[in-house]
CSV table of C-alpha atoms in Angstrom, one decimal:
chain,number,residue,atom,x,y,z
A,203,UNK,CA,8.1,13.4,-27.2
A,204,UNK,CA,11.9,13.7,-24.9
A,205,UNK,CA,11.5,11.2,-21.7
A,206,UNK,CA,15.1,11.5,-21.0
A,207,UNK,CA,15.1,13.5,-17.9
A,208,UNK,CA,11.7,11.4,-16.6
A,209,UNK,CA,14.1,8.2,-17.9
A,210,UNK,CA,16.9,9.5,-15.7
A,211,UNK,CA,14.2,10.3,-12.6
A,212,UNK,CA,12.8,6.5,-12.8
A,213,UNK,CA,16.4,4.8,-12.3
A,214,UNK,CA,17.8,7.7,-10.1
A,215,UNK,CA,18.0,6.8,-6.5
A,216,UNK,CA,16.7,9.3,-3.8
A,217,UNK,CA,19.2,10.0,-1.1
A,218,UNK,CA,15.6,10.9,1.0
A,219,UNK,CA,13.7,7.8,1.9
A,220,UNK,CA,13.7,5.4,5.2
A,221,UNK,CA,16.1,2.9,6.0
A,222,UNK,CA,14.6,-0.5,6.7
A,223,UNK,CA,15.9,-1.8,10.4
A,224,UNK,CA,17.0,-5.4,8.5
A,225,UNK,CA,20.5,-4.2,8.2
A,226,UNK,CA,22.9,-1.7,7.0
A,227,UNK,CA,22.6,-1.0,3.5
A,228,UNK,CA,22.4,-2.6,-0.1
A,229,UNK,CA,21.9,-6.4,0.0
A,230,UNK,CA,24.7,-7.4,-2.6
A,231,UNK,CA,22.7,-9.3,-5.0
A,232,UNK,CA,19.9,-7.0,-5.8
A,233,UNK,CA,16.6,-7.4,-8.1
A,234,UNK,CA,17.5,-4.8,-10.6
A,235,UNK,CA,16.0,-3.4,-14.1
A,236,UNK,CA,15.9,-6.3,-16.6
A,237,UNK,CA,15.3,-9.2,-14.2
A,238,UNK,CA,12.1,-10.8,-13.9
A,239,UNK,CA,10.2,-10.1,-10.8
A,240,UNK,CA,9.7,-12.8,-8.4
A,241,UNK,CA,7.0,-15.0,-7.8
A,242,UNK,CA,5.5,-14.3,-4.7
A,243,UNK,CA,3.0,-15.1,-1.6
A,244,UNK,CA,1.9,-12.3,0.1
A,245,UNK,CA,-0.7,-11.9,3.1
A,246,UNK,CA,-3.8,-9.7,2.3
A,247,UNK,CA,-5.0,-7.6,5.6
A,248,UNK,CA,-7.6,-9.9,6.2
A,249,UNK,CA,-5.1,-12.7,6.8
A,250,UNK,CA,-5.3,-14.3,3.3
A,251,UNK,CA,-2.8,-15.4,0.7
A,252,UNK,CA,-2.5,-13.9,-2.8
A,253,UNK,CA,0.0,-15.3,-5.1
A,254,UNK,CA,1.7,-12.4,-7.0
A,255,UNK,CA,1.7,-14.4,-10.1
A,256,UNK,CA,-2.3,-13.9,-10.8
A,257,UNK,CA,-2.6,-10.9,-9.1
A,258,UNK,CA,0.1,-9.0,-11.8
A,259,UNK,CA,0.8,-11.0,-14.8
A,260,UNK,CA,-0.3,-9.2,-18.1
A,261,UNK,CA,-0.5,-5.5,-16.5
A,262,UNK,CA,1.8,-2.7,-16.3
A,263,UNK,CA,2.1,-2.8,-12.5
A,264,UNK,CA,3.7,0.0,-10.0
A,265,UNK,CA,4.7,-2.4,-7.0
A,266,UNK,CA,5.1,0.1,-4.2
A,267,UNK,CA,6.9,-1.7,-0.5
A,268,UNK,CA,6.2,1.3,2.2
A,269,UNK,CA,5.8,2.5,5.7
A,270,UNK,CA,3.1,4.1,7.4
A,271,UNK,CA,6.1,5.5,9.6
A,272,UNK,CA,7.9,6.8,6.7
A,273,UNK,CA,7.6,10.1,6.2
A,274,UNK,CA,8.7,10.2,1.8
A,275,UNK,CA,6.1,7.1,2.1
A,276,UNK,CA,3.3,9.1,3.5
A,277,UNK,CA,4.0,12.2,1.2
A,278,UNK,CA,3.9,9.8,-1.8
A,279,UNK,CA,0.4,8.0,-0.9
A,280,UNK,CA,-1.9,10.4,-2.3
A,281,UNK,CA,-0.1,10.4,-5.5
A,282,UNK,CA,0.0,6.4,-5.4
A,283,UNK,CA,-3.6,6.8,-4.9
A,284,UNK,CA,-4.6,8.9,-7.6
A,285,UNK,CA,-2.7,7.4,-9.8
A,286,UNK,CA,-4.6,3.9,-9.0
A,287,UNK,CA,-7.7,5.1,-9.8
A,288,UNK,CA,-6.7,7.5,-12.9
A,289,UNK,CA,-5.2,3.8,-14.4
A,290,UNK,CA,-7.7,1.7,-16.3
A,291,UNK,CA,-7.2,-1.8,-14.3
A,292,UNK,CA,-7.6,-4.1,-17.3
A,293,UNK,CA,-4.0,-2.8,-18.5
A,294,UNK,CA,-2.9,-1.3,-15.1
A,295,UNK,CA,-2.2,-2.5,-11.4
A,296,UNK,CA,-1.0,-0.3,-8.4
A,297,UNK,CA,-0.1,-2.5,-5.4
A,298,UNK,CA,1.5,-1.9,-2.0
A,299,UNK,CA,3.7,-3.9,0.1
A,300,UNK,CA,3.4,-2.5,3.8
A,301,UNK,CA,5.9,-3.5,5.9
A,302,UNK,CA,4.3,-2.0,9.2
A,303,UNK,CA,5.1,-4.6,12.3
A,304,UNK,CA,1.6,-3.6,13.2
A,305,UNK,CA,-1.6,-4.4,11.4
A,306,UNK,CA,-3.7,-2.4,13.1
A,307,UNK,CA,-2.2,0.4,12.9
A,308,UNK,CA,-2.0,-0.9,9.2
A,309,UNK,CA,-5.2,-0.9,8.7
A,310,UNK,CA,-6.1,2.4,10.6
A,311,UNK,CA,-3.5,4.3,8.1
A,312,UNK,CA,-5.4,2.7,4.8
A,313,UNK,CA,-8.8,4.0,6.1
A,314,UNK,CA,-7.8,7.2,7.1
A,315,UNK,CA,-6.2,7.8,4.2
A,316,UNK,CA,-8.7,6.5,1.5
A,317,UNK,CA,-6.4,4.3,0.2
A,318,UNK,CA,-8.0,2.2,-3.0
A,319,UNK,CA,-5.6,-0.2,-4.3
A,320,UNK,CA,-4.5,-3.6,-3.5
A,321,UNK,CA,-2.1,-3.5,0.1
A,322,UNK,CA,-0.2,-6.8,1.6
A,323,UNK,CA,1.2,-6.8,4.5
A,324,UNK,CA,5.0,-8.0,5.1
A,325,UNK,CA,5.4,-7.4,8.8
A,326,UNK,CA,8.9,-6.2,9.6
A,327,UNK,CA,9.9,-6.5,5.9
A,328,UNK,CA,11.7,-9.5,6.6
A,329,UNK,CA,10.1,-12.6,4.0
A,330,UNK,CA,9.4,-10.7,1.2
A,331,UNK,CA,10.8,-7.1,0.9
A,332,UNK,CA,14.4,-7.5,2.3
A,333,UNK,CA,15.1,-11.4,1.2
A,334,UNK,CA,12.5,-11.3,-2.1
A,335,UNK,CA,12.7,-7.9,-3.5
A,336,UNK,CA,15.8,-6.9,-1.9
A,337,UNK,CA,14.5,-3.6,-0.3
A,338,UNK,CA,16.8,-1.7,1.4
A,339,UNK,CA,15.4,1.9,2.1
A,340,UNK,CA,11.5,2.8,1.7
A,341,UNK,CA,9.7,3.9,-0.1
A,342,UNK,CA,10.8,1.7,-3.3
A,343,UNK,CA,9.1,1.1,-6.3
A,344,UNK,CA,9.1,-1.3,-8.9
A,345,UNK,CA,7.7,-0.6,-12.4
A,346,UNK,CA,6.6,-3.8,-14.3
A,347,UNK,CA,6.0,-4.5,-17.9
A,348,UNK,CA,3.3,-6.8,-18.8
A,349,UNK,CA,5.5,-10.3,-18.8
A,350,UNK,CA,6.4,-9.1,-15.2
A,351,UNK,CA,10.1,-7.8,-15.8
A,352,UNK,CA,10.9,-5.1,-13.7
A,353,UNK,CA,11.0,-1.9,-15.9
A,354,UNK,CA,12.4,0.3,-13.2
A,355,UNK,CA,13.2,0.8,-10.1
A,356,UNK,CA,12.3,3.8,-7.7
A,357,UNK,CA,14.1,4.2,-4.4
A,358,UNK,CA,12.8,7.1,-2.3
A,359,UNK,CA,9.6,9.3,-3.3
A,360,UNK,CA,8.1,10.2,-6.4
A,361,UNK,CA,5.7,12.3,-8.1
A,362,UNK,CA,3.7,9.1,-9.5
A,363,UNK,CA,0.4,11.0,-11.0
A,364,UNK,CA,2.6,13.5,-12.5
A,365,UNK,CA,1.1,13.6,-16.3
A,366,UNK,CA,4.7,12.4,-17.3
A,367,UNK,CA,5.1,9.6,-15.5
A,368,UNK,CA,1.5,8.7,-16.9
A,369,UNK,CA,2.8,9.2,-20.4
A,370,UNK,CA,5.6,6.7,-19.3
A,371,UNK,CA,3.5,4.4,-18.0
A,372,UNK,CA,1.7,4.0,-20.7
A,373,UNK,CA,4.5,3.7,-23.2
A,374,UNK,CA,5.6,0.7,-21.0
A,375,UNK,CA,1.8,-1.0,-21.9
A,376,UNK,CA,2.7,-0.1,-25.1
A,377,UNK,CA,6.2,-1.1,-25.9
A,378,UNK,CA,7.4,-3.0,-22.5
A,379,UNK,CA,9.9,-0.9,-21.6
A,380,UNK,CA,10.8,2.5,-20.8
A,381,UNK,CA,10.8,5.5,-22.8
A,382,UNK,CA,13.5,6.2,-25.3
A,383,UNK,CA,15.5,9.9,-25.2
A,384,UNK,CA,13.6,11.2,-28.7
């Protein structure tokens, strides 16, 4: 089956996303494709502390860092949701990174919008998404195989419970990386 053009969608960057406020463009050492994904500590809503490391290890794992005042965020959510519940979680993991400078507002967007997978909160995007991940514009996306080396990554929107990109993910669980042109 050809992945090539969903191959060349998954590494292409979007000129239409949200630039983060931390500064004015690419960071110059970024996490790219092939590195392993760091190990991190990240605040649940409730004011808790998850470490990354049990939370994704041994899952294919679409690591989503977003805005509820975004709009390609926004337009992407239902999608992101979807596709969390369409996964099966012993092989699969959708998690968000909300860099919102308010919780409430937070946590308002989440239940309005049914949202059903795992969201931390980076407020600002300051400890984890700009100096960590090395986010620059939202929404981005990494795709991890199930050692936890990023697979992809996706700046700006994307169609994520388009049957395609399901295919794809699965092939990572499969293989570890992505798709081959056939």
């Amino acid at each position: 089956m050809p992945y090539g053009w969903l191959t060349g969608l998954l590494l292409l960057v979007s000129l239409a996303g949200c630039f983060s406020g931390g500064g004015g463009g690419a960071p110059a050492s970024r996490l790219e494709q092939g590195m392993d994904f760091p190990a991190l500590v990240m605040r649940d809503l409730s004011g808790g502390v998850v470490d990354s490391g049990t939370l994704l290890r041994g899952k294919v794992v679409v690591f989503n860092v977003w805005a509820t005042w975004c709009p390609p965020c926004r337009k992407e959510m239902p999608d992101l949701i979807a596709l969390s519940k369409r996964l099966p979680r012993k092989d699969f993991a959708v998690v968000g990174l909300s860099v919102d400078e308010s919780l409430q507002q937070l946590q308002q967007f989440i239940e309005r919008h049914g949202v059903s997978f795992p969201v931390f909160w980076d407020p600002g995007g300051r400890a984890i998404a700009a100096d960590r991940l090395t986010v620059f514009k939202y929404p981005e996306t990494f795709i991890l195989n199930r050692q936890g080396t990023v697979v992809a990554r996706v700046i700006g929107g994307y169609p994520w419970n388009a049957e395609e990109t399901v295919r794809a993910l699965h092939y990572i669980a499969e293989h570890g990386t992505l798709p081959e042109d056939s």
